[in-house]
């Protein structure tokens, strides 16, 4: 399974509510329906985003040229020693089918594993073949209930190696974010210093 993604993958920080909200607001109607199970309004998304980080969720994001284009939310079912959790994924339409969902699923499974979460639930519409295809890559059991598919994925027990992997991947994401910030600042400086094209 490829770990290459066209962007920087890292956990979102609690101060990035607006970044997360803006990503969800950019989702087109069909993607919103697949993500939330029904059509949702901009107001719903705004309130939802504000609640996510207060709920104890761990959110991974994929930033392409500094903009959050895909996210994976992991919700432990309990605040203390959760053994089960739920995951949800959103990739903006122009960035779908590029492998971002698969990479984010890998990060989410690793994070769940390292927190002792062994069963990960994912709800998706029965016609959501893409999500089911990703779940299959991670050996999930798929159960069809009316027009919903519930994927149950068993994460292995955490080990020192799995914990070190999460820490390394996170450090890579943070370093990537720093380079991105420096590059963007450099671009802004250049734009200020260079005369506008005639
Ligand atoms: C579902 C979603 C998260 C997947 O992310 P993604 O980045 O597009 O997916 P990837 O590129 O990693 O993988 C897609 C896989 O589905 C396969 N696929 C694409 N269309 C397919 C179809 N119609 N039928 C079966 N498989 C399909 C691709 O070939 C790929 O599998 P492969 O890597 O084995 O070739 C993303 O498309 C999305 O945000 N959709 C809307 C929201 C949603 O459905 N969220 C999930 C519910 S919580």
Coordinates of C-alpha atoms and ligand atoms in Angstrom, one line a residue:
X1 CA 0.0 0.0 0.0
X2 CA 1.5 3.3 -1.1
X3 CA 2.3 5.8 1.6
X4 CA 2.9 8.5 -1.0
X5 CA 0.4 11.3 -1.0
X6 CA 0.5 14.6 -3.0
X7 CA 0.7 16.7 0.2
X8 CA 1.7 16.9 3.8
X9 CA -0.1 14.6 6.2
X10 CA -0.3 15.6 9.9
X11 CA -2.7 15.9 12.8
X12 CA -4.7 19.1 13.0
X13 CA -4.2 21.3 16.0
X14 CA -7.2 22.5 18.1
X15 CA -6.5 26.1 16.9
X16 CA -7.2 24.9 13.3
X17 CA -11.0 24.7 13.6
X18 CA -11.4 27.3 10.8
X19 CA -9.0 25.4 8.5
X20 CA -11.1 22.2 9.1
X21 CA -14.4 24.1 8.7
X22 CA -13.2 25.7 5.4
X23 CA -12.3 22.3 4.0
X24 CA -15.7 20.8 4.9
X25 CA -17.4 23.9 3.4
X26 CA -15.6 23.3 0.1
X27 CA -17.1 19.8 -0.2
X28 CA -19.6 19.6 -3.0
X29 CA -23.1 18.4 -2.4
X30 CA -22.5 14.8 -3.4
X31 CA -19.3 14.5 -1.2
X32 CA -21.2 16.1 1.7
X33 CA -24.0 13.6 1.3
X34 CA -21.5 10.7 1.3
X35 CA -19.6 12.1 4.2
X36 CA -22.6 12.9 6.5
X37 CA -25.1 10.4 5.1
X38 CA -27.4 13.2 4.0
X39 CA -27.3 16.7 2.4
X40 CA -26.1 19.2 5.0
X41 CA -26.0 23.0 5.0
X42 CA -23.1 25.4 5.5
X43 CA -24.6 26.3 8.9
X44 CA -24.6 22.6 9.9
X45 CA -20.9 22.3 8.9
X46 CA -19.9 25.4 10.8
X47 CA -21.5 24.1 14.0
X48 CA -20.2 20.6 13.4
X49 CA -16.6 21.9 13.0
X50 CA -16.7 23.8 16.2
X51 CA -17.7 20.7 18.1
X52 CA -15.2 18.3 16.6
X53 CA -12.1 19.3 18.5
X54 CA -14.0 19.6 21.8
X55 CA -15.2 16.0 21.4
X56 CA -11.8 14.5 21.9
X57 CA -11.5 13.6 18.2
X58 CA -8.1 13.1 16.5
X59 CA -8.2 14.7 13.1
X60 CA -5.6 14.0 10.5
X61 CA -5.4 16.3 7.5
X62 CA -3.7 16.3 4.1
X63 CA -2.4 19.7 3.1
X64 CA -1.7 20.4 -0.6
X65 CA 0.2 23.6 -1.2
X66 CA -0.7 24.7 2.3
X67 CA -4.5 24.1 1.9
X68 CA -6.3 21.3 3.8
X69 CA -7.8 19.1 1.0
X70 CA -8.7 15.9 2.9
X71 CA -9.3 14.9 6.5
X72 CA -9.9 11.8 8.6
X73 CA -11.7 12.1 12.0
X74 CA -11.2 9.5 14.7
X75 CA -13.7 9.5 17.6
X76 CA -12.9 7.2 20.5
X77 CA -16.2 5.9 22.0
X78 CA -15.0 6.8 25.5
X79 CA -12.7 9.4 27.0
X80 CA -10.9 6.8 29.1
X81 CA -9.3 3.7 27.7
X82 CA -11.6 3.4 24.7
X83 CA -11.4 0.1 22.9
X84 CA -13.8 1.1 20.1
X85 CA -14.1 4.2 18.0
X86 CA -15.5 5.6 14.8
X87 CA -13.8 7.1 11.8
X88 CA -15.0 9.4 9.0
X89 CA -13.3 10.6 5.9
X90 CA -13.6 13.6 3.6
X91 CA -11.6 14.4 0.4
X92 CA -12.5 17.4 -1.8
X93 CA -13.7 16.3 -5.2
X94 CA -10.7 17.5 -7.2
X95 CA -8.4 15.4 -4.9
X96 CA -10.4 12.2 -4.8
X97 CA -9.0 9.0 -6.3
X98 CA -5.4 10.1 -5.8
X99 CA -4.7 7.9 -2.8
X100 CA -5.4 10.4 0.0
X101 CA -8.2 8.5 1.5
X102 CA -6.1 5.4 1.7
X103 CA -3.1 7.2 3.3
X104 CA -5.4 8.9 5.8
X105 CA -7.0 5.5 6.7
X106 CA -3.5 4.1 7.4
X107 CA -2.8 7.0 9.7
X108 CA -6.1 6.7 11.5
X109 CA -5.7 2.9 12.0
X110 CA -2.2 3.5 13.4
X111 CA -3.5 6.2 15.8
X112 CA -6.4 4.0 16.9
X113 CA -4.1 1.1 17.5
X114 CA -1.7 3.2 19.6
X115 CA -4.6 4.4 21.8
X116 CA -5.8 0.8 22.4
X117 CA -8.8 1.1 20.1
X118 CA -9.1 -2.3 18.6
X119 CA -12.5 -2.0 16.8
X120 CA -13.0 0.9 14.4
X121 CA -16.5 1.5 12.9
X122 CA -17.1 3.4 9.7
X123 CA -20.6 4.2 8.4
X124 CA -21.0 4.8 4.7
X125 CA -23.8 4.6 2.1
X126 CA -24.2 1.3 0.4
X127 CA -23.4 2.9 -3.0
X128 CA -20.1 4.3 -1.6
X129 CA -17.8 1.8 -3.4
X130 CA -14.7 3.9 -3.0
X131 CA -14.9 3.9 0.8
X132 CA -15.7 0.1 0.8
X133 CA -12.7 -0.5 -1.4
X134 CA -10.4 1.3 1.0
X135 CA -11.9 -0.5 4.0
X136 CA -11.2 -3.8 2.3
X137 CA -7.5 -2.9 1.9
X138 CA -7.4 -2.8 5.7
X139 CA -9.2 -6.1 6.1
X140 CA -12.4 -4.7 7.5
X141 CA -15.6 -6.8 7.9
X142 CA -18.4 -5.1 5.9
X143 CA -22.0 -5.4 7.1
X144 CA -24.8 -4.1 5.0
X145 CA -27.7 -2.6 7.0
X146 CA -30.5 -1.2 4.7
X147 CA -28.7 1.5 2.6
X148 CA -25.7 1.8 4.9
X149 CA -22.5 -0.2 5.1
X150 CA -20.9 -0.6 8.5
X151 CA -17.2 -1.4 8.3
X152 CA -15.6 -3.0 11.3
X153 CA -11.8 -3.0 11.3
X154 CA -9.7 -4.7 13.9
X155 CA -6.5 -2.9 14.7
X156 CA -3.6 -4.9 16.1
X157 CA -2.3 -4.3 19.6
X158 CA 0.1 -1.4 20.0
X159 CA 3.8 -2.0 20.1
X160 CA 6.9 0.2 20.6
X161 CA 7.4 0.0 16.9
X162 CA 3.9 1.2 16.1
X163 CA 4.2 4.0 18.6
X164 CA 7.6 5.1 17.1
X165 CA 6.0 5.0 13.7
X166 CA 3.3 7.4 14.7
X167 CA 5.8 9.8 16.3
X168 CA 8.0 9.7 13.2
X169 CA 5.2 10.3 10.8
X170 CA 3.9 13.2 12.9
X171 CA 7.4 14.7 13.1
X172 CA 7.7 14.5 9.3
X173 CA 4.3 16.2 9.0
X174 CA 5.3 19.1 11.3
X175 CA 8.6 19.6 9.5
X176 CA 6.7 19.6 6.2
X177 CA 4.3 22.2 7.6
X178 CA 7.3 24.4 8.7
X179 CA 8.9 24.3 5.3
X180 CA 5.5 25.1 3.7
X181 CA 5.0 28.1 6.0
X182 CA 8.6 29.4 5.2
X183 CA 8.0 28.9 1.4
X184 CA 4.7 30.7 1.6
X185 CA 6.3 33.6 3.5
X186 CA 9.1 33.7 0.9
X187 CA 6.5 33.9 -1.9
X188 CA 4.7 36.8 -0.1
X189 CA 8.0 38.7 0.3
X190 CA 8.9 38.1 -3.4
X191 CA 5.4 39.4 -4.4
X192 CA 5.9 42.5 -2.3
X193 CA 9.5 43.2 -3.6
X194 CA 9.0 42.4 -7.4
X195 CA 7.2 45.1 -9.4
X196 CA 3.8 44.0 -10.7
X197 CA 4.0 42.6 -14.3
X198 CA 3.0 45.3 -16.8
Ligands
LIG1 C1 -14.4 7.9 0.0 C2 -13.2 8.8 0.1 C3 -12.8 9.2 1.5 C4 -12.0 8.0 -0.6 O1 -10.9 8.8 -0.6 P1 -10.0 8.8 -2.0 O2 -8.8 9.6 -1.7 O3 -10.9 9.3 -3.1 O4 -9.7 7.3 -2.2 P2 -8.3 6.6 -2.7 O5 -7.9 7.3 -3.9 O6 -7.4 6.4 -1.6 O7 -8.8 5.1 -3.0 C5 -10.0 4.9 -3.8 C6 -10.1 3.4 -4.1 O8 -11.4 3.2 -4.6 C7 -11.3 2.6 -5.9 N1 -12.5 3.1 -6.6 C8 -12.8 4.3 -7.1 N2 -14.0 4.3 -7.6 C9 -14.5 3.1 -7.4 C10 -15.8 2.5 -7.7 N3 -16.8 3.1 -8.4 N4 -16.0 1.2 -7.3 C11 -15.0 0.5 -6.7 N5 -13.8 1.0 -6.3 C12 -13.6 2.3 -6.7 C13 -10.0 3.2 -6.5 O9 -9.6 2.4 -7.5 C14 -9.2 3.1 -5.2 O10 -8.8 1.8 -5.0 P3 -7.3 1.2 -5.3 O11 -6.3 2.1 -4.6 O12 -7.3 -0.2 -4.8 O13 -7.2 1.4 -6.8 C15 -13.3 10.1 -0.8 O14 -13.6 9.8 -2.1 C16 -14.5 11.0 -0.2 O15 -14.2 11.9 0.5 N6 -15.7 10.7 -0.6 C17 -16.8 11.5 -0.1 C18 -17.0 11.4 1.4 C19 -17.1 9.9 1.8 O16 -17.6 9.1 1.1 N7 -16.6 9.7 3.0 C20 -16.7 8.3 3.6 C21 -17.9 8.1 4.5 S1 -17.4 8.6 6.1

